[in-house]
């Protein structure tokens, strides 16, 4: 993924941290200088490497919030 | 990903749908007969193909819900 340029423009918190220090985070990320999107993804310590994740628009994040608030969790 | 066995054991809703019919969904999925995990992922119509996504434990989903409810969205 060396050719992907990104900038973390917002950080909303850590979802979890593994024993090896990788964190699952909710961020706002601009990919290749485009408008930033919300992003749920695993990161190595210091954001040195990124793992798998999913990007979400603002509307998708709102819908996800709505779904979670309907669930008995 | 032909060697990955999975079963969707819970469906909690659609986050969005693209013009080509792919949906972003929140599901509970058992991967390779292991205990099911929550999963945010894109799917082709009829779940025929899966796209990128992220899996979450119950604790991670709860923490994500807490973060989203702290945000002004």
GROMACS .gro file of N, CA, C and O in nm, chain A residues 12-16 24 26 38 40 52-56 60-65 67-69 71 73, chain B residues 12-16 24 26 38 40 52-56 60-65 67-69 71 73:
model
  200
   12UNK      N    1  -1.138   1.001   1.693
   12UNK     CA    2  -1.255   0.998   1.781
   12UNK      C    3  -1.247   0.893   1.890
   12UNK      O    4  -1.338   0.880   1.969
   13UNK      N    5  -1.138   0.819   1.891
   13UNK     CA    6  -1.120   0.727   2.003
   13UNK      C    7  -1.077   0.589   1.961
   13UNK      O    8  -1.081   0.549   1.845
   14UNK      N    9  -1.033   0.518   2.063
   14UNK     CA   10  -0.980   0.382   2.049
   14UNK      C   11  -1.091   0.283   2.083
   14UNK      O   12  -1.155   0.294   2.186
   15UNK      N   13  -1.113   0.188   1.993
   15UNK     CA   14  -1.215   0.086   2.015
   15UNK      C   15  -1.158  -0.029   2.098
   15UNK      O   16  -1.227  -0.088   2.180
   16UNK      N   17  -1.032  -0.060   2.076
   16UNK     CA   18  -0.967  -0.166   2.153
   16UNK      C   19  -0.816  -0.159   2.130
   16UNK      O   20  -0.769  -0.090   2.038
   24UNK      N   21  -0.755  -0.060   1.744
   24UNK     CA   22  -0.866  -0.044   1.650
   24UNK      C   23  -0.925   0.093   1.682
   24UNK      O   24  -0.957   0.121   1.797
   26UNK      N   25  -1.148   0.471   1.557
   26UNK     CA   26  -1.241   0.545   1.472
   26UNK      C   27  -1.179   0.681   1.442
   26UNK      O   28  -1.159   0.763   1.532
   38UNK      N   29  -1.492   0.886   0.736
   38UNK     CA   30  -1.476   0.814   0.862
   38UNK      C   31  -1.416   0.678   0.833
   38UNK      O   32  -1.437   0.621   0.724
   40UNK      N   33  -1.288   0.298   1.030
   40UNK     CA   34  -1.269   0.205   1.142
   40UNK      C   35  -1.162   0.106   1.099
   40UNK      O   36  -1.180   0.034   1.001
   52UNK      N   37  -0.657  -0.395   0.824
   52UNK     CA   38  -0.783  -0.392   0.751
   52UNK      C   39  -0.882  -0.296   0.816
   52UNK      O   40  -0.879  -0.275   0.937
   53UNK      N   41  -0.968  -0.244   0.734
   53UNK     CA   42  -1.066  -0.153   0.789
   53UNK      C   43  -1.175  -0.123   0.690
   53UNK      O   44  -1.180  -0.180   0.581
   54UNK      N   45  -1.264  -0.034   0.731
   54UNK     CA   46  -1.375   0.003   0.646
   54UNK      C   47  -1.392   0.155   0.654
   54UNK      O   48  -1.373   0.214   0.760
   55UNK      N   49  -1.420   0.218   0.541
   55UNK     CA   50  -1.446   0.362   0.541
   55UNK      C   51  -1.596   0.386   0.534
   55UNK      O   52  -1.671   0.306   0.477
   56UNK      N   53  -1.638   0.495   0.593
   56UNK     CA   54  -1.780   0.527   0.601
   56UNK      C   55  -1.800   0.676   0.576
   56UNK      O   56  -1.725   0.759   0.627
   60UNK      N   57  -2.336   0.721   0.640
   60UNK     CA   58  -2.320   0.581   0.680
   60UNK      C   59  -2.290   0.572   0.831
   60UNK      O   60  -2.340   0.482   0.899
   61UNK      N   61  -2.209   0.664   0.881
   61UNK     CA   62  -2.177   0.662   1.024
   61UNK      C   63  -2.302   0.689   1.107
   61UNK      O   64  -2.325   0.625   1.210
   62UNK      N   65  -2.385   0.782   1.059
   62UNK     CA   66  -2.512   0.811   1.130
   62UNK      C   67  -2.602   0.689   1.131
   62UNK      O   68  -2.668   0.658   1.231
   63UNK      N   69  -2.608   0.620   1.017
   63UNK     CA   70  -2.694   0.502   1.008
   63UNK      C   71  -2.640   0.391   1.099
   63UNK      O   72  -2.717   0.321   1.166
   64UNK      N   73  -2.508   0.374   1.102
   64UNK     CA   74  -2.447   0.275   1.191
   64UNK      C   75  -2.481   0.307   1.336
   64UNK      O   76  -2.515   0.218   1.415
   65UNK      N   77  -2.472   0.435   1.373
   65UNK     CA   78  -2.507   0.476   1.509
   65UNK      C   79  -2.652   0.441   1.541
   65UNK      O   80  -2.683   0.391   1.649
   67UNK      N   81  -2.835   0.205   1.401
   67UNK     CA   82  -2.846   0.058   1.415
   67UNK      C   83  -2.796   0.013   1.551
   67UNK      O   84  -2.860  -0.070   1.619
   68UNK      N   85  -2.682   0.066   1.595
   68UNK     CA   86  -2.624   0.024   1.724
   68UNK      C   87  -2.716   0.062   1.839
   68UNK      O   88  -2.728  -0.013   1.937
   69UNK      N   89  -2.781   0.177   1.828
   69UNK     CA   90  -2.869   0.220   1.937
   69UNK      C   91  -3.000   0.143   1.939
   69UNK      O   92  -3.073   0.148   2.037
   71UNK      N   93  -2.985  -0.186   1.897
   71UNK     CA   94  -2.945  -0.320   1.942
   71UNK      C   95  -2.936  -0.327   2.095
   71UNK      O   96  -2.909  -0.227   2.161
   73UNK      N   97  -2.718  -0.408   2.320
   73UNK     CA   98  -2.577  -0.434   2.355
   73UNK      C   99  -2.531  -0.335   2.461
   73UNK      O  100  -2.594  -0.235   2.484
   85UNK      N  101  -2.820  -0.712   1.138
   85UNK     CA  102  -2.869  -0.600   1.218
   85UNK      C  103  -2.903  -0.478   1.134
   85UNK      O  104  -2.945  -0.377   1.189
   86UNK      N  105  -2.882  -0.488   1.005
   86UNK     CA  106  -2.927  -0.379   0.922
   86UNK      C  107  -2.828  -0.336   0.817
   86UNK      O  108  -2.710  -0.370   0.819
   87UNK      N  109  -2.880  -0.257   0.725
   87UNK     CA  110  -2.806  -0.206   0.611
   87UNK      C  111  -2.760  -0.065   0.643
   87UNK      O  112  -2.840   0.020   0.683
   88UNK      N  113  -2.631  -0.039   0.625
   88UNK     CA  114  -2.576   0.094   0.651
   88UNK      C  115  -2.592   0.182   0.527
   88UNK      O  116  -2.615   0.302   0.537
   89UNK      N  117  -2.579   0.123   0.410
   89UNK     CA  118  -2.597   0.197   0.285
   89UNK      C  119  -2.608   0.099   0.170
   89UNK      O  120  -2.578  -0.020   0.185
   97UNK      N  121  -2.355  -0.207   0.242
   97UNK     CA  122  -2.268  -0.207   0.358
   97UNK      C  123  -2.357  -0.247   0.475
   97UNK      O  124  -2.462  -0.185   0.497
   99UNK      N  125  -2.419  -0.439   0.884
   99UNK     CA  126  -2.371  -0.482   1.016
   99UNK      C  127  -2.431  -0.620   1.043
   99UNK      O  128  -2.552  -0.635   1.056
  111UNK      N  129  -1.907  -0.965   1.535
  111UNK     CA  130  -1.975  -0.860   1.461
  111UNK      C  131  -1.888  -0.819   1.344
  111UNK      O  132  -1.765  -0.829   1.349
  113UNK      N  133  -1.866  -0.537   0.998
  113UNK     CA  134  -1.913  -0.427   0.914
  113UNK      C  135  -1.842  -0.443   0.780
  113UNK      O  136  -1.719  -0.438   0.773
  125UNK      N  137  -1.434  -0.538   0.142
  125UNK     CA  138  -1.353  -0.512   0.260
  125UNK      C  139  -1.441  -0.485   0.381
  125UNK      O  140  -1.552  -0.434   0.370
  126UNK      N  141  -1.387  -0.517   0.496
  126UNK     CA  142  -1.464  -0.493   0.616
  126UNK      C  143  -1.379  -0.507   0.739
  126UNK      O  144  -1.258  -0.529   0.732
  127UNK      N  145  -1.445  -0.496   0.853
  127UNK     CA  146  -1.376  -0.507   0.980
  127UNK      C  147  -1.462  -0.591   1.073
  127UNK      O  148  -1.585  -0.582   1.070
  128UNK      N  149  -1.397  -0.678   1.150
  128UNK     CA  150  -1.470  -0.757   1.249
  128UNK      C  151  -1.450  -0.695   1.387
  128UNK      O  152  -1.347  -0.634   1.416
  129UNK      N  153  -1.551  -0.712   1.469
  129UNK     CA  154  -1.550  -0.652   1.603
  129UNK      C  155  -1.605  -0.751   1.704
  129UNK      O  156  -1.706  -0.818   1.678
  133UNK      N  157  -1.588  -0.456   2.159
  133UNK     CA  158  -1.549  -0.351   2.063
  133UNK      C  159  -1.672  -0.280   2.007
  133UNK      O  160  -1.671  -0.159   1.988
  134UNK      N  161  -1.778  -0.358   1.981
  134UNK     CA  162  -1.900  -0.296   1.928
  134UNK      C  163  -1.960  -0.201   2.032
  134UNK      O  164  -2.007  -0.092   1.997
  135UNK      N  165  -1.956  -0.242   2.159
  135UNK     CA  166  -2.007  -0.155   2.266
  135UNK      C  167  -1.925  -0.027   2.274
  135UNK      O  168  -1.980   0.083   2.292
  136UNK      N  169  -1.794  -0.040   2.263
  136UNK     CA  170  -1.708   0.079   2.271
  136UNK      C  171  -1.732   0.169   2.150
  136UNK      O  172  -1.737   0.293   2.164
  137UNK      N  173  -1.749   0.110   2.031
  137UNK     CA  174  -1.781   0.189   1.912
  137UNK      C  175  -1.912   0.265   1.932
  137UNK      O  176  -1.922   0.384   1.898
  138UNK      N  177  -2.012   0.198   1.988
  138UNK     CA  178  -2.141   0.264   2.015
  138UNK      C  179  -2.121   0.382   2.111
  138UNK      O  180  -2.177   0.490   2.091
  140UNK      N  181  -1.846   0.559   2.157
  140UNK     CA  182  -1.777   0.667   2.085
  140UNK      C  183  -1.874   0.743   1.994
  140UNK      O  184  -1.873   0.867   1.990
  141UNK      N  185  -1.959   0.670   1.922
  141UNK     CA  186  -2.052   0.736   1.829
  141UNK      C  187  -2.151   0.823   1.904
  141UNK      O  188  -2.189   0.931   1.857
  142UNK      N  189  -2.192   0.778   2.023
  142UNK     CA  190  -2.289   0.857   2.098
  142UNK      C  191  -2.226   0.979   2.165
  142UNK      O  192  -2.297   1.068   2.211
  144UNK      N  193  -2.016   1.160   1.982
  144UNK     CA  194  -1.989   1.249   1.868
  144UNK      C  195  -2.112   1.331   1.831
  144UNK      O  196  -2.225   1.287   1.851
  146UNK      N  197  -2.293   1.388   1.568
  146UNK     CA  198  -2.334   1.348   1.433
  146UNK      C  199  -2.482   1.316   1.432
  146UNK      O  200  -2.542   1.300   1.536
   0.00000   0.00000   0.00000
